Every structure is written in structure tokens, then in C-alpha cells.
Short mmCIF file of C-alpha atoms in Angstrom, two decimals:
data_model
loop_
_atom_site.label_atom_id
_atom_site.label_comp_id
_atom_site.label_asym_id
_atom_site.label_seq_id
_atom_site.Cartn_x
_atom_site.Cartn_y
_atom_site.Cartn_z
CA MET A 1 153.60 126.32 162.92
CA ASN A 2 154.19 123.56 160.37
CA GLU A 3 152.06 123.56 157.23
CA LEU A 4 149.59 120.74 156.76
CA ARG A 5 150.79 117.98 154.47
CA GLN A 6 149.04 117.55 151.12
CA PHE A 7 148.63 114.39 149.04
CA GLY A 8 148.79 114.54 145.26
CA THR A 9 150.44 113.69 141.95
CA LEU A 10 153.65 115.03 140.46
CA SER A 11 152.94 118.42 138.93
CA ASN A 12 156.19 119.28 137.14
CA SER A 13 159.68 118.06 136.27
CA GLU A 14 161.17 119.73 139.32
CA GLU A 15 158.94 117.69 141.63
CA THR A 16 159.70 114.57 139.63
CA ASP A 17 163.43 115.07 140.10
CA ARG A 18 162.99 115.81 143.79
CA LEU A 19 160.95 112.64 144.31
CA GLY A 20 163.75 110.72 142.61
CA GLU A 21 166.23 112.17 145.09
CA VAL A 22 163.99 111.25 148.02
CA LEU A 23 163.38 107.65 146.92
CA CYS A 24 166.98 107.01 145.87
CA GLN A 25 168.14 108.19 149.30
CA CYS A 26 165.52 106.03 151.05
CA PHE A 27 166.50 102.88 149.16
CA ASN A 28 170.22 103.64 148.76
CA LEU A 29 170.03 103.57 144.97
CA PRO A 30 172.19 105.48 142.49
CA LEU A 31 170.40 108.61 141.31
CA ASN A 32 171.08 107.77 137.66
CA GLU A 33 168.69 104.78 138.03
CA TRP A 34 165.71 107.05 138.77
CA ASP A 35 164.78 107.98 135.20
CA LYS A 36 164.61 104.33 134.15
CA TYR A 37 162.49 103.38 137.17
CA ARG A 38 160.18 106.39 136.75
CA ASP A 39 159.59 105.64 133.09
CA ARG A 40 158.91 101.97 133.74
CA ILE A 41 156.13 102.70 136.24
CA GLY A 42 155.01 105.93 134.56
CA GLY A 43 155.26 109.36 136.16
CA GLU A 44 151.46 109.56 136.41
CA ASN A 45 151.48 106.51 138.71
CA PHE A 46 153.48 108.14 141.51
CA ARG A 47 151.85 109.77 144.52
CA ILE A 48 153.55 112.25 146.82
CA LEU A 49 153.08 113.94 150.17
CA ARG A 50 153.98 117.63 150.20
CA GLN A 51 154.62 119.95 153.11
CA GLY A 52 154.60 123.41 151.65
CA ARG A 53 156.71 123.13 148.52
CA ALA A 54 158.84 120.30 149.91
CA ILE A 55 158.25 116.62 149.10
CA VAL A 56 158.14 114.60 152.31
CA GLY A 57 157.70 111.19 150.67
CA GLY A 58 156.13 109.25 147.86
CA LEU A 59 155.24 105.88 146.36
CA GLY A 60 154.57 104.18 143.02
CA ILE A 61 151.50 102.26 141.87
CA TYR A 62 151.51 99.29 139.47
CA HIS A 63 148.00 98.94 138.02
CA MET A 64 147.47 95.30 137.04
CA GLY A 65 145.54 92.21 138.05
CA GLN A 66 146.01 89.15 140.21
CA TRP A 67 144.63 85.63 139.70
CA TRP A 68 142.34 84.26 142.40
CA GLY A 69 140.30 81.11 141.91
CA GLY A 70 141.06 81.18 138.18
CA ASP A 71 139.68 84.70 137.67
CA ARG A 72 141.38 88.06 137.32
CA VAL A 73 140.90 90.49 140.21
CA SER A 74 141.86 94.15 139.79
CA MET A 75 144.89 94.99 141.89
CA ALA A 76 147.19 97.94 142.59
CA GLY A 77 150.74 96.98 143.48
CA ILE A 78 152.38 99.50 145.81
CA ALA A 79 156.13 100.02 145.51
CA ALA A 80 158.90 102.40 146.56
CA VAL A 81 157.16 103.75 149.65
CA GLY A 82 159.72 106.23 150.94
CA VAL A 83 159.73 109.06 153.50
CA LEU A 84 162.65 111.39 154.17
CA PRO A 85 164.60 110.46 157.32
CA GLU A 86 163.81 113.84 158.85
CA ASP A 87 160.06 113.16 158.60
CA ARG A 88 159.95 109.56 159.78
CA GLY A 89 158.03 108.84 162.94
CA THR A 90 155.56 111.64 162.19
CA GLY A 91 152.86 109.47 160.59
CA ALA A 92 153.80 110.54 157.07
CA ALA A 93 153.90 106.99 155.65
CA VAL A 94 150.49 106.14 157.15
CA GLU A 95 149.08 109.39 155.78
CA LEU A 96 150.49 108.67 152.33
CA LEU A 97 149.09 105.13 152.31
CA THR A 98 145.71 106.19 153.69
CA HIS A 99 145.21 108.73 150.91
CA THR A 100 146.37 106.20 148.29
CA LEU A 101 143.96 103.52 149.50
CA GLY A 102 141.10 106.02 149.48
CA GLU A 103 141.89 106.92 145.88
CA LEU A 104 142.07 103.25 144.87
CA HIS A 105 138.71 102.56 146.50
CA ARG A 106 137.10 105.42 144.57
CA GLN A 107 138.56 103.95 141.37
CA GLY A 108 136.89 100.60 142.07
CA ILE A 109 140.16 98.69 142.59
CA ALA A 110 139.56 95.44 144.49
CA LEU A 111 142.95 94.69 146.07
CA SER A 112 146.31 96.22 146.86
CA THR A 113 149.49 94.17 147.22
CA LEU A 114 153.01 95.09 148.32
CA TYR A 115 156.29 93.83 149.72
CA ALA A 116 156.79 95.20 153.23
CA ALA A 117 160.23 96.33 154.39
CA THR A 118 158.60 96.69 157.82
CA GLN A 119 155.30 95.10 158.77
CA ARG A 120 154.15 97.61 161.38
CA VAL A 121 153.40 100.58 159.16
CA TYR A 122 151.43 98.55 156.62
CA ARG A 123 149.45 96.74 159.27
CA LYS A 124 148.32 100.13 160.58
CA VAL A 125 146.38 100.66 157.34
CA GLY A 126 145.00 97.11 157.06
CA TYR A 127 147.58 95.13 155.08
CA GLU A 128 148.46 91.61 156.20
CA GLN A 129 150.52 88.63 155.04
CA ALA A 130 148.76 86.98 152.10
CA GLY A 131 151.21 84.97 149.97
CA GLU A 132 154.75 83.76 149.40
CA PHE A 133 157.79 84.86 147.42
CA CYS A 134 160.32 82.06 147.33
CA ASP A 135 163.81 81.55 145.82
CA TRP A 136 165.00 78.02 145.04
CA GLU A 137 168.46 76.68 144.18
CA VAL A 138 169.57 73.32 142.83
CA THR A 139 172.92 71.85 141.81
CA LEU A 140 172.78 70.97 138.13
CA ASP A 141 174.49 67.60 138.45
CA SER A 142 171.68 66.43 140.76
CA ILE A 143 168.92 66.93 138.16
CA GLN A 144 169.62 63.74 136.18
CA MET A 145 166.90 64.38 133.59
CA ARG A 146 167.62 63.23 130.02
CA ASP A 147 164.42 63.90 128.07
CA ARG A 148 164.93 65.81 124.80
CA THR A 149 161.68 64.75 123.13
CA LEU A 150 160.52 68.34 122.67
CA PRO A 151 162.71 70.76 120.72
CA LEU A 152 163.97 74.08 122.09
CA HIS A 153 163.87 77.21 119.93
CA ARG A 154 166.08 80.17 120.78
CA VAL A 155 164.18 83.47 120.90
CA GLU A 156 166.35 86.09 119.24
CA SER A 157 164.03 89.07 119.73
CA ILE A 158 162.97 88.97 123.36
CA HIS A 159 159.68 90.81 123.86
CA ALA A 160 156.81 90.36 126.30
CA GLU A 161 154.37 89.63 123.46
CA VAL A 162 156.20 86.34 122.81
CA PHE A 163 155.78 85.02 126.36
CA ALA A 164 152.69 86.70 127.83
CA PRO A 165 150.06 84.34 126.28
CA ILE A 166 152.00 81.28 127.49
CA TYR A 167 152.53 82.76 130.95
CA ARG A 168 148.84 83.59 131.27
CA GLN A 169 147.81 79.98 130.59
CA GLN A 170 149.80 78.89 133.64
CA ALA A 171 149.35 81.91 135.93
CA LEU A 172 145.55 81.76 136.12
CA HIS A 173 145.83 78.37 137.86
CA TYR A 174 147.97 79.76 140.70
CA ASN A 175 146.40 81.97 143.35
CA GLY A 176 148.32 85.21 143.72
CA ASN A 177 150.14 85.14 140.38
CA LEU A 178 150.03 88.48 138.59
CA ASP A 179 148.25 89.40 135.42
CA ARG A 180 151.43 91.24 134.55
CA ASN A 181 151.47 94.71 133.10
CA PHE A 182 154.17 96.08 130.80
CA ALA A 183 156.29 97.36 133.69
CA ILE A 184 156.55 93.92 135.29
CA TRP A 185 157.47 92.29 131.97
CA GLN A 186 160.08 94.98 131.37
CA GLN A 187 161.55 94.28 134.78
CA ILE A 188 161.97 90.61 133.84
CA LEU A 189 163.27 91.06 130.31
CA GLN A 190 165.44 94.17 130.52
CA PRO A 191 169.12 93.31 131.15
CA LYS A 192 170.60 94.73 134.34
CA GLY A 193 174.05 96.23 133.95
CA ASP A 194 176.20 94.11 131.65
CA GLU A 195 174.18 90.90 131.96
CA VAL A 196 172.85 89.08 128.89
CA VAL A 197 169.30 87.73 128.85
CA TYR A 198 168.56 84.53 126.90
CA ALA A 199 165.24 82.85 126.10
CA ASP A 200 163.97 79.61 124.57
CA LEU A 201 160.53 78.32 123.62
CA VAL A 202 159.69 74.66 124.30
CA GLY A 203 157.96 72.55 121.66
CA ASN A 204 156.30 73.71 118.46
CA PRO A 205 157.11 77.43 118.11
CA ASN A 206 153.60 78.03 116.73
CA GLN A 207 152.02 76.47 119.82
CA PRO A 208 154.69 76.40 122.56
CA GLU A 209 154.31 74.23 125.64
CA GLY A 210 156.53 76.44 127.72
CA TYR A 211 159.53 78.75 127.81
CA ILE A 212 162.58 79.71 129.84
CA ILE A 213 164.11 83.17 130.22
CA PHE A 214 167.47 83.23 131.98
CA THR A 215 170.83 84.87 132.51
CA GLN A 216 174.21 83.64 133.80
CA LYS A 217 176.20 85.14 136.67
CA ASN A 218 179.68 84.65 138.02
CA THR A 219 179.78 84.03 141.77
CA ALA A 220 182.47 83.07 144.27
CA GLN A 221 181.15 79.50 144.09
CA GLY A 222 181.18 79.36 140.27
CA VAL A 223 178.82 80.25 137.45
CA LYS A 224 175.13 80.33 138.35
CA LEU A 225 172.24 80.09 135.87
CA VAL A 226 169.48 82.43 137.03
CA VAL A 227 166.01 81.60 135.74
CA LEU A 228 164.27 84.96 135.37
CA ASP A 229 160.98 83.33 134.38
CA TRP A 230 159.81 79.95 133.15
CA VAL A 231 156.59 78.15 132.30
CA ALA A 232 155.84 74.48 131.67
CA LEU A 233 152.29 73.81 130.46
CA THR A 234 152.80 70.05 130.07
CA PRO A 235 154.83 67.31 131.80
CA ALA A 236 156.88 66.97 128.61
CA ALA A 237 157.78 70.66 128.73
CA ALA A 238 158.81 70.36 132.38
CA ARG A 239 161.07 67.40 131.61
CA ARG A 240 162.64 69.30 128.71
CA LEU A 241 163.33 72.35 130.86
CA TRP A 242 164.98 70.27 133.58
CA THR A 243 167.04 68.50 130.91
CA PHE A 244 168.09 71.88 129.53
CA LEU A 245 169.34 72.95 132.96
CA GLY A 246 171.10 69.66 133.58
CA ASP A 247 172.87 69.89 130.21
CA ALA A 248 174.68 73.03 131.44
CA ARG A 249 176.38 71.20 134.31
CA SER A 250 179.83 71.03 132.73
CA GLN A 251 180.27 74.81 132.99
CA ILE A 252 177.58 75.90 135.46
CA SER A 253 177.25 74.60 139.00
CA THR A 254 173.81 75.75 140.16
CA ALA A 255 170.52 77.19 138.97
CA THR A 256 168.07 79.41 140.81
CA TRP A 257 164.41 80.21 140.18
CA ARG A 258 161.36 81.66 141.88
CA GLY A 259 158.45 79.41 142.69
CA SER A 260 155.98 78.36 145.32
CA SER A 261 157.26 76.71 148.48
CA VAL A 262 155.06 73.84 147.26
CA ASP A 263 156.44 73.71 143.71
CA SER A 264 155.17 70.83 141.56
CA LEU A 265 158.26 71.07 139.34
CA LEU A 266 160.21 69.51 142.20
CA LEU A 267 158.34 66.23 141.63
CA PHE A 268 160.51 65.71 138.54
CA LEU A 269 163.77 65.62 140.54
CA PRO A 270 165.04 62.20 141.67
CA GLU A 271 165.98 63.45 145.16
CA GLN A 272 165.24 66.42 147.41
CA THR A 273 168.31 68.32 146.27
CA ALA A 274 166.62 71.69 145.64
CA LYS A 275 166.76 74.05 148.59
CA ILE A 276 164.91 77.24 149.49
CA THR A 277 167.42 80.08 149.77
CA HIS A 278 164.97 82.88 150.51
CA LEU A 279 161.35 83.00 151.65
CA GLU A 280 159.25 86.02 152.52
CA ARG A 281 155.57 86.88 152.52
CA TRP A 282 154.00 89.68 150.57
CA PHE A 283 151.16 91.73 151.99
CA MET A 284 147.68 92.42 150.67
CA ARG A 285 144.74 94.63 151.58
CA VAL A 286 141.16 94.26 150.41
CA VAL A 287 140.39 97.77 149.12
CA ASN A 288 136.77 97.16 148.08
CA VAL A 289 135.06 94.25 149.83
CA LYS A 290 132.17 93.82 147.39
CA ILE A 291 134.28 94.03 144.23
CA ALA A 292 137.03 91.78 145.62
CA LEU A 293 134.60 89.04 146.64
CA GLU A 294 132.66 89.19 143.38
CA GLN A 295 135.63 89.31 140.97
CA ARG A 296 137.46 86.23 142.24
CA GLY A 297 136.59 82.64 141.39
CA TYR A 298 135.42 79.90 143.77
CA PRO A 299 135.14 76.09 143.69
CA VAL A 300 132.77 75.34 140.80
CA THR A 301 130.82 72.59 142.58
CA LEU A 302 130.29 74.58 145.78
CA ASN A 303 126.97 76.14 146.74
CA ALA A 304 127.31 78.10 149.97
CA GLU A 305 126.31 81.22 151.83
CA LEU A 306 128.62 83.10 154.22
CA HIS A 307 127.40 85.89 156.50
CA LEU A 308 130.27 88.35 157.03
CA GLU A 309 130.75 91.40 159.21
CA VAL A 310 133.70 93.57 158.19
CA ARG A 311 135.10 96.24 160.48
CA ASP A 312 137.14 98.71 158.42
CA THR A 313 137.90 101.97 160.19
CA LEU A 314 140.05 103.31 157.35
CA LEU A 315 137.62 102.74 154.46
CA PRO A 316 134.15 103.09 156.01
CA GLU A 317 132.47 102.00 152.76
CA ASN A 318 133.68 98.49 153.59
CA ASN A 319 132.07 98.53 157.03
CA GLY A 320 129.02 96.45 157.70
CA LYS A 321 127.37 93.08 157.24
CA PHE A 322 127.45 91.25 153.93
CA ILE A 323 126.11 87.98 152.58
CA LEU A 324 128.47 86.21 150.16
CA THR A 325 126.54 83.69 148.06
CA VAL A 326 128.69 81.26 146.06
CA SER A 327 127.32 79.16 143.20
CA GLY A 328 128.78 77.84 139.96
CA GLY A 329 132.20 79.25 140.73
CA ARG A 330 130.93 82.83 141.10
CA GLY A 331 130.26 84.99 144.15
CA LYS A 332 127.49 87.53 144.75
CA VAL A 333 127.61 90.05 147.62
CA THR A 334 124.51 91.63 149.11
CA PRO A 335 124.29 93.88 152.19
CA GLY A 336 122.81 92.56 155.42
CA GLY A 337 122.80 89.17 157.06
CA ARG A 338 123.70 87.86 160.50
CA GLY A 339 127.42 88.69 160.61
CA ASP A 340 128.36 85.12 161.62
CA LEU A 341 132.03 85.66 160.64
CA ARG A 342 133.51 88.88 162.05
CA LEU A 343 136.87 90.26 161.00
CA ASP A 344 138.84 93.38 160.07
CA PRO A 345 140.94 93.97 156.91
CA ARG A 346 143.96 92.24 158.47
CA GLY A 347 141.89 89.10 158.92
CA LEU A 348 140.16 89.37 155.57
CA SER A 349 143.32 89.43 153.42
CA PRO A 350 144.82 86.06 154.50
CA LEU A 351 141.32 84.55 154.51
CA TYR A 352 140.75 85.76 150.95
CA SER A 353 144.14 84.53 149.77
CA GLY A 354 144.02 81.22 151.60
CA LEU A 355 147.48 81.68 153.13
CA TYR A 356 145.92 80.83 156.49
CA ARG A 357 142.88 78.72 157.20
CA PRO A 358 139.94 80.35 159.02
CA TYR A 359 140.67 78.20 162.08
CA GLN A 360 144.26 79.47 162.15
CA LEU A 361 143.08 83.07 161.86
CA GLN A 362 140.63 82.44 164.68
CA LEU A 363 143.45 81.16 166.90
CA ALA A 364 145.52 84.24 166.04
CA GLY A 365 142.68 86.55 167.05
CA HIS A 366 142.06 87.87 163.52
CA LEU A 367 138.64 86.30 163.12
CA GLU A 368 135.58 85.54 165.22
CA GLY A 369 132.80 83.27 164.07
CA THR A 370 130.38 80.46 164.69
CA PRO A 371 131.65 76.92 164.04
CA ASN A 372 129.40 76.69 160.98
CA ALA A 373 130.62 80.00 159.55
CA VAL A 374 134.26 78.96 160.04
CA SER A 375 133.54 75.66 158.27
CA VAL A 376 131.78 77.38 155.35
CA ALA A 377 134.62 79.92 154.98
CA THR A 378 137.11 77.05 154.86
CA GLU A 379 135.28 75.56 151.88
CA ILE A 380 134.78 78.88 150.08
CA PHE A 381 138.39 80.04 150.24
CA ALA A 382 140.05 76.68 149.57
CA GLY A 383 142.62 76.70 146.80
CA SER A 384 146.27 76.43 145.81
CA PRO A 385 148.85 78.06 148.12
CA PRO A 386 149.14 81.76 147.18
CA TRP A 387 152.46 82.89 145.73
CA MET A 388 153.98 85.01 142.99
CA PRO A 389 157.34 84.95 141.20
CA ASP A 390 157.45 88.74 140.73
CA PHE A 391 158.96 91.32 143.08
CA PHE A 392 158.05 94.99 142.76
#
């Protein structure tokens, strides 16, 4: 008879090495990359599923925040969910995720976000599409921007501390953007292989209006400038960044960056020459209904009351009827009410993020509600399209 599987943390170096072998096999990665990846996330942030002394699978947790309605909401990013081929189809991934979500709920974490290689397994534990990850490409000779009013200053010592305060000023205005932790910044700034990472500040170096972090890659179509991260806090900074890219056109043919599918930077281009080369949706789960609804921000001028009924079979603490009262940009959750808007975690995530309107979720069968409740929810969860430039 097979031993029961057990959920836990890594207990020794032998287990750490074995988890590295499991995950590198699952994701077809060279084993010599494991130490770097483990150290970036932190060994204490991995969770494993054991069967006897064998490791069946594991995952990593990025503890950070996410911006919603201009406020930071606590979030655990889930990454590297891997189960040995021999143990797939046995419910191991669902078991691993179920235990992880229970732990996060006990810790008071509001949300969990991940990129799904397959939707089915994550939907089984309540995750649903909640925002966009989008790659753009533009030919440099089509930019035609010639504004060098603001100076550029090369950053010789590239560290997160230089860029994080500037990034934060922009990120809080975009629903879904991360309040990045050190691991995410390291992922952006650390060169991969033999690449060279460059960075420039825009404007007064003591009070920058933006920045660009980039590398250059040889492709079959020519040299490509890859924007690893950029921020423009003012129209002048945006014009200077586009000019900077356009000035590279004699040697570099195209530039790529990550942005929203509704990217306001595109308004600076004379024609619709930028094209989306990749678009996918990341998934989110509301881990703690009360905390998630109270931590996020709401329209400042709105005064409203929404009677919710949440049906969460995985995290029973989320079950029940709640009244969300919104006033002055803040939300307050109290138990009880009429339950005018009824939904499960898969309906709550895209409602919370605003990826889909309540009416759309109703048509898809993810939400039931009175016409008034649907209308109120539409007002409460209005906001910018949810997206993030970071993959984990």
C-alpha cells in the first residue's frame, strides 16, 4: 500500500538537491541553473510533497504585493509548480496547491497569482484569468520621435535601489502591477548568459522622470533591442525614451518591451506600427476574501454597498455572505447581508481584477446576481485594465 503524501518545507540539503532535480526535469532546465534559482527565491520559500522519503513535486512562493486601485494588496506569487512524470494524474499538483493555499490563508495573505502552463489544474483550486502579460515589438525607423529636451544619464552601477522608487511611482497607478520584491528585481537586472545589461535615467539624476533598462540581442532578422524594464513618469520622459530607441535605428532594427495591451506609450507613435507578438493571461485566486476586499483601493468618489455570497469549498473560511461597504476610496467588509451577488473563487478573481465586467462573468456562468447588484459591482471594480510586465 502506498504511503500517504505529506506537505512541508525543505528539511536538508539532500532534499533541496532532489527538488532541484525534479523541477529541472519538469521544466527541461539545465541542472546547473538550480542553485541560482533556489537562492533567488530563497530555500525557505519552497514547498514540497513527499511520499515516504521521496519528493513527488514542489513549488516556489514569491512573497510580495500587487497594486489594486492605487493600494498595495499582499500577494503570494506561485512559480515552478512541478510534479514528477510518474506521479502525474494522481492529484499530486492539486494536493500541493491546496496545502499551499491553506498555509497562505493562515498567514493572512490576500491574493495568490501565477502563470498557468495548463489552466485545468489551477482552476480546480479556484484560480482564474485575472490580467494580461503582453510583449510588443516596433521597428525603430517607424518611431520618428526627435525630442532630446531631457538628458539621459548612464547608470554604471545597476542596482534595484536606483530604480525601485521610480518604478513604484508608476506601478501603483496600474492594476495588477507588482510591488516587486528583491527576487523579481534580480530577475530583471541580472544578465543571462553572456548578455550585457544597460540602464539610463531620464532627466535630473537627483529627481528622475523615468528610466530604461535594456539589452541587445542578435537574431536572424538583425539586432534587437530588448527593453527589460522602463518607466516614464511624464510626457517629456516618454518622448525622450522613444527618441532614444529611434536613435539606435542605424544598427538595430527592432525593439521589444512588455506592456499592457492598452499601452498609453503607443499614443506617442505617429502610426500603428507596434505589434503584439505575445499575449497571455495570468491567473489569480482570492485567498482571504475579507483581507483582499479591504486592502485594495476603490473609486474615491464612490459610496456604495454590495451584498456578496462567496462559495469557497477549498477555503471554508471564505464561505458565506458579506457586505462590502465602499466610501472614500476604502472598503469595509462585515459578515451577513442578502447575498445579492453570488459567485465562487473563479468568479471573484476576474471581478476583483476588472479583467471582465460583472455582466460578462454573468454571461459566462461565473456570477449570479440581481440587476442592481451587478450594476453596483460594475462601479466598485472599475479601473485600468489589469496587467503586469513581470513573469515568474
